[in-house]
Coordinates of C-alpha atoms in Angstrom, one line a residue:
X666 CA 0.0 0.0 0.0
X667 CA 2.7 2.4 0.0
X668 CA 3.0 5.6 -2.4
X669 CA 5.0 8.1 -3.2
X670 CA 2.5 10.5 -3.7
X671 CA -0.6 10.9 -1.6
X672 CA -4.0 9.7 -2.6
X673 CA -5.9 12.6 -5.2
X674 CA -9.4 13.8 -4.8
X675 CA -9.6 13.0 -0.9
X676 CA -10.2 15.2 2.1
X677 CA -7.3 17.1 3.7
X678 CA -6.9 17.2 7.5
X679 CA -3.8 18.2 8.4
X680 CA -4.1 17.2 11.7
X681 CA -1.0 17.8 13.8
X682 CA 1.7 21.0 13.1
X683 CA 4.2 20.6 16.1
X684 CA 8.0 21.4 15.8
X685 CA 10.5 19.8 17.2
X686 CA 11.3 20.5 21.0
X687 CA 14.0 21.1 23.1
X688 CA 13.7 18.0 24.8
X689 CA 13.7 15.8 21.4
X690 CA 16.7 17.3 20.0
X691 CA 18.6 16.4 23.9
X692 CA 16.9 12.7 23.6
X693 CA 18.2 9.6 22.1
X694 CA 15.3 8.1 21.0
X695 CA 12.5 8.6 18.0
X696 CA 9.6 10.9 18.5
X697 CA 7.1 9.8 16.2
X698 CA 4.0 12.4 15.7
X699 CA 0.7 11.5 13.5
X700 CA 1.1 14.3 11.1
X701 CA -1.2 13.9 8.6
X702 CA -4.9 12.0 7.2
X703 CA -6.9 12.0 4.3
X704 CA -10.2 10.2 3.8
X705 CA -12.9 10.3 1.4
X706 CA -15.3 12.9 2.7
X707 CA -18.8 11.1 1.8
X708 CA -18.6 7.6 2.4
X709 CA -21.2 4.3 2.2
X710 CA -21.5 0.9 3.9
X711 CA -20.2 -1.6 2.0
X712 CA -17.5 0.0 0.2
X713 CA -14.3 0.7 0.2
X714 CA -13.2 4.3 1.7
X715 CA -9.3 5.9 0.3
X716 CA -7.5 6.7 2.7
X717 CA -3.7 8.3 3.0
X718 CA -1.5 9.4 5.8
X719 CA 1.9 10.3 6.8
X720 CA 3.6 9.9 10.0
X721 CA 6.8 12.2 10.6
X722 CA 9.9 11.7 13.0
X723 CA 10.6 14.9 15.3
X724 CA 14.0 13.1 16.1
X725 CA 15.2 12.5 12.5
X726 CA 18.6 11.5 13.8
X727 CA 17.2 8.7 15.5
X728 CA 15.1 6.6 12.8
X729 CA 12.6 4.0 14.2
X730 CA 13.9 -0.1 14.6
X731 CA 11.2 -2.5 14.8
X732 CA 7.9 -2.3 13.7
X733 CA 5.2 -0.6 14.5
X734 CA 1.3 -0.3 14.0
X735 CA -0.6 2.4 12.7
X736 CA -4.2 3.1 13.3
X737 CA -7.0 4.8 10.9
X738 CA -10.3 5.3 13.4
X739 CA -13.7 7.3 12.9
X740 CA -14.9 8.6 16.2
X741 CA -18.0 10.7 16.9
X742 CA -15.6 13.1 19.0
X743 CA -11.7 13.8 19.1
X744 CA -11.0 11.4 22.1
X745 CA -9.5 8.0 21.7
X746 CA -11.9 5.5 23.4
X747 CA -12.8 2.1 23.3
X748 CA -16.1 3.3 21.6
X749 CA -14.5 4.2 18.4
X750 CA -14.8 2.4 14.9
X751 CA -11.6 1.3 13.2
X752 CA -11.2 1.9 10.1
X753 CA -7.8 0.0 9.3
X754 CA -4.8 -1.0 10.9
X755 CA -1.2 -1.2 9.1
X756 CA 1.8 -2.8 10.4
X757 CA 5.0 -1.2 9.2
X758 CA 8.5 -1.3 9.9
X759 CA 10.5 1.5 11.2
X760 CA 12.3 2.8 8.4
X761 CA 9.3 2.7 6.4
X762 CA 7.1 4.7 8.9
X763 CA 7.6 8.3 7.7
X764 CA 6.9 7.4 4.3
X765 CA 3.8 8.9 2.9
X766 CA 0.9 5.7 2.6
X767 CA -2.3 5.2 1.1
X768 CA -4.6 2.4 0.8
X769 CA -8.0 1.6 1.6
X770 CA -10.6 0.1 4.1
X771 CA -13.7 -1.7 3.4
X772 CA -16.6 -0.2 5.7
X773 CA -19.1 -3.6 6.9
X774 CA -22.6 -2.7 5.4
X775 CA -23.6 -2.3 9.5
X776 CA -21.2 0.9 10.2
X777 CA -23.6 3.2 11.9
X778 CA -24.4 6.4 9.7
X779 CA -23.0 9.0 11.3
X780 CA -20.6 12.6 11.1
X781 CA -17.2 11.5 12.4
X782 CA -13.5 12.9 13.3
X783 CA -10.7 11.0 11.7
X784 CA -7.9 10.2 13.8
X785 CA -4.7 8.8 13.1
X786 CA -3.0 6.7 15.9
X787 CA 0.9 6.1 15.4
X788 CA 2.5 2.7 17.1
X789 CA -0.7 1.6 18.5
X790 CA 1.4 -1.1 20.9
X791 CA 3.9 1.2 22.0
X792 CA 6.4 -1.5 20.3
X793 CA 9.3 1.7 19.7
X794 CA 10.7 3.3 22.2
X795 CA 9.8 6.9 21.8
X796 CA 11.1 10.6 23.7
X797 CA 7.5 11.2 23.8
X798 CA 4.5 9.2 23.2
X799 CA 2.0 12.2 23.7
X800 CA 1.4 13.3 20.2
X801 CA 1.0 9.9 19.2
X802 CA -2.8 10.4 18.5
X803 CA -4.4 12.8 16.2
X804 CA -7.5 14.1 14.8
X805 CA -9.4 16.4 12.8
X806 CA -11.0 19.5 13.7
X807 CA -13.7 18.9 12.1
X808 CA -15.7 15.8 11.9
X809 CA -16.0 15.7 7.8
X810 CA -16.4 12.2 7.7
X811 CA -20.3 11.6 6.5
X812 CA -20.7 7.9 6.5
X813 CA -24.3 7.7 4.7
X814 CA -27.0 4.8 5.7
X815 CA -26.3 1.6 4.7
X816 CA -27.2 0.6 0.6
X817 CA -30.3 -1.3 0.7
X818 CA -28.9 -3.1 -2.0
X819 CA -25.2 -3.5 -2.6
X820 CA -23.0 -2.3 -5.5
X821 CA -20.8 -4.8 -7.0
X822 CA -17.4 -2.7 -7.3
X823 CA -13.8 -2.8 -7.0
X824 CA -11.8 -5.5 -4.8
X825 CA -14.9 -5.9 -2.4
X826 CA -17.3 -7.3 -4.9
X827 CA -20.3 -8.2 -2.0
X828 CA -22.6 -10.4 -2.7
X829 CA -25.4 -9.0 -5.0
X830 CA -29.5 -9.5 -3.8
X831 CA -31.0 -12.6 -6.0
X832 CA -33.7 -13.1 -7.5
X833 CA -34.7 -17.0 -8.7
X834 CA -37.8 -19.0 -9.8
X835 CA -39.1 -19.1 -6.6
X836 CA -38.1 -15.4 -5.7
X837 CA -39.5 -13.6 -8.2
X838 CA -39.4 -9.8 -7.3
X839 CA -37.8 -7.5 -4.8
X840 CA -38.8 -3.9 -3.5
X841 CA -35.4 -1.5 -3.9
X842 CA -34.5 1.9 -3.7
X843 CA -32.1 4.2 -5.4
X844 CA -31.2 5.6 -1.9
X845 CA -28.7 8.5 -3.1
X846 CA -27.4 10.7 -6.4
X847 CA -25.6 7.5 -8.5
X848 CA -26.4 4.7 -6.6
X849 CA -26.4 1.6 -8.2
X850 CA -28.1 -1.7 -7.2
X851 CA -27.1 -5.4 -8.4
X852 CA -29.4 -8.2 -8.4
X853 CA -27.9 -12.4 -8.4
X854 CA -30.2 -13.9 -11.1
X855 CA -29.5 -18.3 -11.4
X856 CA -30.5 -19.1 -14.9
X857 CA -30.8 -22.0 -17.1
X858 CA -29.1 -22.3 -20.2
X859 CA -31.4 -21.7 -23.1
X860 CA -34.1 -20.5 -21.2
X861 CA -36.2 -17.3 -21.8
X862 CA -36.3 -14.9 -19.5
X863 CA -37.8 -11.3 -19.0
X864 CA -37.3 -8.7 -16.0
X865 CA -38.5 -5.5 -15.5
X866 CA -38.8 -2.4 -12.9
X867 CA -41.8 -1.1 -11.6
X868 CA -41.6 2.5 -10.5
X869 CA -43.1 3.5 -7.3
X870 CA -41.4 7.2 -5.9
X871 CA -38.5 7.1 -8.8
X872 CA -39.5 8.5 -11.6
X873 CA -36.9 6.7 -14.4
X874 CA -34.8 3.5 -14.6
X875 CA -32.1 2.0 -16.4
X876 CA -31.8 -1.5 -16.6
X877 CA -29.2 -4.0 -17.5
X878 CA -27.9 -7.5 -17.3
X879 CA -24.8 -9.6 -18.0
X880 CA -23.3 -12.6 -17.9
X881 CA -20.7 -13.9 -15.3
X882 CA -18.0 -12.5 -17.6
X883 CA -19.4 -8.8 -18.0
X884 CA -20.8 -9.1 -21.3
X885 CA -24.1 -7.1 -21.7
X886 CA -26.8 -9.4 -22.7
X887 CA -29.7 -7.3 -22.6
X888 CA -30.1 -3.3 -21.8
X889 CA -33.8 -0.8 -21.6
X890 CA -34.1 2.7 -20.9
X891 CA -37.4 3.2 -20.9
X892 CA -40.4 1.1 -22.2
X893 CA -42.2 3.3 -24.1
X894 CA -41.9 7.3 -24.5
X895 CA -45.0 7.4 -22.1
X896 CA -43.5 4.4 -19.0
X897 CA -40.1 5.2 -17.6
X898 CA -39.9 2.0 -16.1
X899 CA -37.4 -0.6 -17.9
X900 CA -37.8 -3.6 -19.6
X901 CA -35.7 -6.6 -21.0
X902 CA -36.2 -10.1 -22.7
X903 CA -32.5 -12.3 -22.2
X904 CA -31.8 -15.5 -23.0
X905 CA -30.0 -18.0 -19.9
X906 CA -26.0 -17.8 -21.8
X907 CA -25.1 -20.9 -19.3
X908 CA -27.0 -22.6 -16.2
X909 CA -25.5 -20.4 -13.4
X910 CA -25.5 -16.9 -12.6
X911 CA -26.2 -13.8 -14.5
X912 CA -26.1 -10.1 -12.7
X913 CA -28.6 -7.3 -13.4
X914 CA -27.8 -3.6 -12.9
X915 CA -30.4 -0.8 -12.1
X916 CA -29.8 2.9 -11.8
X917 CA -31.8 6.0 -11.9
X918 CA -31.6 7.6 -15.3
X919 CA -29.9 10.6 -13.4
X920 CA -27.7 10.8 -11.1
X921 CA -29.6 13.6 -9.0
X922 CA -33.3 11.0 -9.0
X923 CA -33.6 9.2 -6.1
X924 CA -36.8 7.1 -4.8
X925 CA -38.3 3.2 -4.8
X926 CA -39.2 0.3 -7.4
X927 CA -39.8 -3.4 -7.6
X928 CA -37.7 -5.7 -10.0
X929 CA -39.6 -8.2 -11.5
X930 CA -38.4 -11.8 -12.6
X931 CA -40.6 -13.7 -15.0
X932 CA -39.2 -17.1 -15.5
X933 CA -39.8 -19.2 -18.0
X934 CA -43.5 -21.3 -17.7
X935 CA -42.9 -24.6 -16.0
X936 CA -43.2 -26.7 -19.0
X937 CA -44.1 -29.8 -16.2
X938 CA -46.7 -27.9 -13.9
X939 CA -47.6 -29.4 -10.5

């Protein structure tokens, strides 16, 4: 996870400014200081969240040994308590400490919503002897991290991937929500090879859909806008690629609508009815 440069288009905090003392300069040890955190400032259960920090040395002539851990935590004020959420933990050798990181952390779809103070925690353990351990802990002024309310239906993105909702013969249709600005819901569909399918969305509060669906490889194998110039609800006929699982992707046809609808499986007619 280390980079030379920090992470782009994240929040800045520069969270700590202190100069080296007296008493670090006449010490024979490392003084470590968290020194600086970004974050993404809007975050969402479920996903990943950037994150980049940088740890500095106020005792340069005496570079950390060992290795030490370094904690990322979202707290609802600027005090390090056992109430706090965690965001990530890194363990890092000394001589790689005051290098500028960045990676992320992957927020469990339960993370309470919530406005929160990043804070930065430097040698977690206390595993390096230090001059001073007091400006080991750090925090933003502000608390700019917005953690939204969970997705009611996850996005399938990036590393994470979660497990999309699914829909089957014998779960046929699901009531969703396009919760915020570009969110995007993926729905789990197990087909049967050759077999006809059709699915649709029903609009209740949002006004437009976009539908799609693929195969396990990303191919598109069917796409809808709108039904007709009158019904902004979407609609599309597919055909089962393979027996196994196909994904279907709905979004609003804006980024800005918001509001609820019901995807609707119609499988194909039970050719050997009970």
């Amino acid at each position: 996870m280390r980079s030379q440069n920090l992470a782009r288009g994240l929040l800045f905090c520069l969270i700590a400014t202190l100069a080296p003392t007296t008493a670090a300069a006449q010490c024979s040890l490392p003084d470590l200081q968290a020194w600086s955190l970004q974050y993404d400032a809007i975050a969402n259960p479920g996903r990943d969240i950037n994150l980049a920090f940088q740890v500095s040395n106020l005792n340069p002539g005496f570079p950390p040994s060992g290795t030490a851990t370094v904690r990322v935590v979202a707290s609802t004020d600027r005090i390090l308590d056992d109430g706090d959420l965690v965001l990530e933990t890194w363990t890092l050798a000394g001589s790689d400490l005051t290098a500028p990181h960045t990676g992320t952390a992957y927020l469990p779809s339960n993370f309470p919503a919530g406005s929160y103070h990043g804070l930065l925690v430097v040698d977690v353990f206390g595993t390096i002897a230090e001059c001073d351990e007091g400006n080991n802990v750090a925090s933003s002024v502000n608390a700019d991290l917005v953690v939204r309310a969970a997705d009611d239906h996850p996005d399938i993105a990036r590393q994470t991937r979660p497990v999309a909702d699914e829909l089957s013969h014998t779960a046929t249709s699901m009531q969703a929500a396009i919760e915020t600005g570009g969110d995007t819901d993926f729905y789990r569909i197990t087909v049967s090879a050759g077999a006809q399918y059709t699915l649709a969305t029903e609009l209740g509060t949002l006004s437009d859909t976009k539908l799609s669906v693929y195969d396990s490889t990303g191919t598109v194998l069917a796409e809808n806008d709108d039904i007709t110039t009158q019904n902004r609800a979407s609609l599309v006929h597919f055909t089962g690629p393979a027996s196994g699982p196909v994904y279907a992707r709905v979004t609003a046809y804006s980024t800005t609508q918001t509001g609820t609808y019901r995807l609707v499986l119609t499988p194909p007619a039970d050719d050997h009815p009970d």
